[in-house]
PDB file of C-alpha atoms in Angstrom:
ATOM      1  CA  MET A   1      -7.108 -20.504 -31.345  1.00 60.00           C
ATOM      2  CA  THR A   2      -9.835 -20.220 -28.349  1.00 73.00           C
ATOM      3  CA  LYS A   3     -12.959 -17.825 -28.868  1.00 83.00           C
ATOM      4  CA  ALA A   4     -12.361 -14.132 -26.700  1.00 85.00           C
ATOM      5  CA  GLU A   5     -14.670 -12.266 -25.854  1.00 90.00           C
ATOM      6  CA  ASN A   6     -14.618  -8.006 -25.588  1.00 91.00           C
ATOM      7  CA  LEU A   7     -14.521  -6.404 -22.129  1.00 90.00           C
ATOM      8  CA  HIS A   8     -15.437  -2.772 -21.837  1.00 92.00           C
ATOM      9  CA  THR A   9     -14.624  -0.790 -18.939  1.00 92.00           C
ATOM     10  CA  ARG A  10     -13.725   2.595 -17.060  1.00 95.00           C
ATOM     11  CA  VAL A  11     -10.894   3.772 -16.032  1.00 94.00           C
ATOM     12  CA  GLU A  12      -9.259   7.049 -15.137  1.00 95.00           C
ATOM     13  CA  PRO A  13      -7.156   8.460 -17.291  1.00 95.00           C
ATOM     14  CA  GLU A  14      -4.348   8.928 -15.419  1.00 95.00           C
ATOM     15  CA  VAL A  15      -3.941   5.774 -14.164  1.00 95.00           C
ATOM     16  CA  LYS A  16      -4.688   3.775 -17.519  1.00 95.00           C
ATOM     17  CA  GLU A  17      -1.799   6.022 -19.193  1.00 96.00           C
ATOM     18  CA  GLU A  18       0.642   5.345 -16.551  1.00 95.00           C
ATOM     19  CA  ALA A  19      -0.395   1.856 -16.088  1.00 95.00           C
ATOM     20  CA  GLU A  20      -0.296   1.324 -20.357  1.00 96.00           C
ATOM     21  CA  GLN A  21       3.117   3.098 -20.012  1.00 95.00           C
ATOM     22  CA  ILE A  22       4.449   0.601 -17.489  1.00 94.00           C
ATOM     23  CA  LEU A  23       3.194  -1.819 -19.524  1.00 95.00           C
ATOM     24  CA  SER A  24       4.728  -1.190 -22.886  1.00 95.00           C
ATOM     25  CA  ALA A  25       8.199  -0.912 -20.939  1.00 95.00           C
ATOM     26  CA  LEU A  26       7.574  -4.488 -19.776  1.00 94.00           C
ATOM     27  CA  GLY A  27       6.801  -5.773 -22.889  1.00 95.00           C
ATOM     28  CA  ILE A  28       3.106  -6.530 -22.477  1.00 95.00           C
ATOM     29  CA  SER A  29      -0.135  -5.656 -24.331  1.00 95.00           C
ATOM     30  CA  VAL A  30      -3.120  -4.098 -22.251  1.00 95.00           C
ATOM     31  CA  SER A  31      -4.867  -7.549 -23.448  1.00 94.00           C
ATOM     32  CA  HIS A  32      -2.630  -9.767 -22.139  1.00 95.00           C
ATOM     33  CA  ALA A  33      -2.097  -8.240 -18.463  1.00 96.00           C
ATOM     34  CA  ILE A  34      -5.975  -8.363 -18.280  1.00 95.00           C
ATOM     35  CA  ASN A  35      -6.236 -11.800 -19.010  1.00 95.00           C
ATOM     36  CA  MET A  36      -3.101 -12.678 -16.746  1.00 96.00           C
ATOM     37  CA  PHE A  37      -5.249 -10.805 -14.150  1.00 95.00           C
ATOM     38  CA  TYR A  38      -7.986 -12.955 -14.433  1.00 96.00           C
ATOM     39  CA  ARG A  39      -6.307 -16.300 -14.706  1.00 95.00           C
ATOM     40  CA  GLN A  40      -4.467 -15.119 -11.101  1.00 95.00           C
ATOM     41  CA  ILE A  41      -8.052 -14.640  -9.664  1.00 95.00           C
ATOM     42  CA  VAL A  42      -9.375 -17.726 -11.092  1.00 96.00           C
ATOM     43  CA  LEU A  43      -5.931 -19.458  -9.399  1.00 95.00           C
ATOM     44  CA  GLN A  44      -6.278 -17.645  -6.286  1.00 93.00           C
ATOM     45  CA  ARG A  45     -10.039 -17.376  -5.959  1.00 94.00           C
ATOM     46  CA  GLY A  46      -9.706 -14.054  -5.369  1.00 94.00           C
ATOM     47  CA  ILE A  47      -8.072 -10.771  -5.881  1.00 93.00           C
ATOM     48  CA  PRO A  48      -4.332 -11.499  -6.201  1.00 92.00           C
ATOM     49  CA  PHE A  49      -3.296  -9.067  -3.759  1.00 88.00           C
ATOM     50  CA  ASP A  50      -3.676  -7.714  -0.394  1.00 82.00           C
ATOM     51  CA  MET A  51      -6.850  -5.396  -0.493  1.00 80.00           C
ATOM     52  CA  LYS A  52      -6.179  -3.185   2.698  1.00 76.00           C
ATOM     53  CA  LEU A  53      -5.970  -0.033   3.651  1.00 73.00           C
ATOM     54  CA  PRO A  54      -2.911   1.939   4.068  1.00 72.00           C
ATOM     55  CA  GLY A  55      -1.709   2.180   7.521  1.00 69.00           C
ATOM     56  CA  PRO A  56      -0.992   5.158   9.385  1.00 70.00           C
ATOM     57  CA  GLU A  57       1.980   7.339   7.616  1.00 75.00           C
ATOM     58  CA  ILE A  58       5.581   6.936   8.717  1.00 75.00           C
ATOM     59  CA  PRO A  59       6.837  10.170  10.197  1.00 79.00           C
ATOM     60  CA  ASP A  60       9.657  11.690   8.199  1.00 85.00           C
ATOM     61  CA  LEU A  61      12.023  13.591   9.900  1.00 87.00           C
ATOM     62  CA  THR A  62      13.636  15.536   6.924  1.00 90.00           C
ATOM     63  CA  LYS A  63      10.061  17.192   6.419  1.00 90.00           C
ATOM     64  CA  MET A  64       9.735  18.128   9.964  1.00 91.00           C
ATOM     65  CA  SER A  65      10.481  21.518  11.211  1.00 93.00           C
ATOM     66  CA  ALA A  66      12.650  22.053  14.138  1.00 93.00           C
ATOM     67  CA  ALA A  67       9.445  22.845  16.371  1.00 94.00           C
ATOM     68  CA  GLU A  68       7.508  19.649  15.089  1.00 92.00           C
ATOM     69  CA  ILE A  69      10.549  17.569  16.564  1.00 92.00           C
ATOM     70  CA  ASP A  70      10.972  19.316  19.797  1.00 93.00           C
ATOM     71  CA  ASN A  71       7.223  18.734  20.333  1.00 93.00           C
ATOM     72  CA  ALA A  72       7.522  15.066  19.276  1.00 90.00           C
ATOM     73  CA  LEU A  73      10.111  14.628  21.857  1.00 92.00           C
ATOM     74  CA  GLU A  74       8.665  16.692  24.461  1.00 94.00           C
ATOM     75  CA  GLN A  75       4.866  14.541  24.461  1.00 93.00           C
ATOM     76  CA  GLY A  76       7.750  11.307  24.851  1.00 90.00           C
ATOM     77  CA  TRP A  77       9.076  12.304  27.363  1.00 93.00           C
ATOM     78  CA  GLN A  78       6.125  13.481  29.062  1.00 94.00           C
ATOM     79  CA  ASP A  79       4.997  10.241  28.355  1.00 92.00           C
ATOM     80  CA  MET A  80       7.909   8.528  29.847  1.00 91.00           C
ATOM     81  CA  LEU A  81       7.701  11.068  32.558  1.00 94.00           C
ATOM     82  CA  SER A  82       3.891   9.982  33.509  1.00 94.00           C
ATOM     83  CA  GLY A  83       4.455   6.154  33.407  1.00 92.00           C
ATOM     84  CA  ARG A  84       2.356   5.704  29.586  1.00 91.00           C
ATOM     85  CA  THR A  85       5.173   3.300  28.333  1.00 91.00           C
ATOM     86  CA  ARG A  86       5.162  -0.232  26.671  1.00 91.00           C
ATOM     87  CA  PRO A  87       7.931  -3.072  26.210  1.00 91.00           C
ATOM     88  CA  ALA A  88      10.105  -2.096  23.208  1.00 91.00           C
ATOM     89  CA  GLY A  89       8.906  -5.224  21.758  1.00 91.00           C
ATOM     90  CA  GLU A  90       5.104  -4.924  21.603  1.00 91.00           C
ATOM     91  CA  VAL A  91       5.593  -1.626  20.178  1.00 88.00           C
ATOM     92  CA  PHE A  92       7.695  -3.203  17.434  1.00 89.00           C
ATOM     93  CA  ALA A  93       5.266  -5.518  17.070  1.00 90.00           C
ATOM     94  CA  GLN A  94       2.147  -2.939  16.845  1.00 88.00           C
ATOM     95  CA  MET A  95       4.122  -0.990  13.991  1.00 83.00           C
ATOM     96  CA  ARG A  96       5.122  -4.240  11.839  1.00 85.00           C
ATOM     97  CA  ARG A  97       1.374  -4.579  11.903  1.00 84.00           C
ATOM     98  CA  GLU A  98       0.335  -1.152  11.277  1.00 81.00           C
ATOM     99  CA  TYR A  99       2.970  -0.220   8.571  1.00 78.00           C
ATOM    100  CA  GLY A 100       2.719  -4.077   6.821  1.00 76.00           C
ATOM    101  CA  ILE A 101       6.229  -4.959   7.444  1.00 77.00           C
ATOM    102  CA  GLU A 102       7.091  -8.305   7.497  1.00 65.00           C
TER     103      GLU A 102
END
């Protein structure tokens, strides 16, 4: 058996509880999860996941009122009439970058 050290850290209670429930459902102890995380830091020589700010919120038409949808469509129409347009491929490439879609 290898020698172990204690780790003391502060975690938001709600996050701790939710994470522990998930780990329990997976059959993994908190200690093992932290060890796995640390091992991945060593193996990856850094944080083992992307750390970036969330992209802009994707509009959800089911949560928009008819007036909001009409306003967005009208704005798009006005942009088109005044020549504020870009090629579709360029727009989709930007959306993939901003929304983290691979």
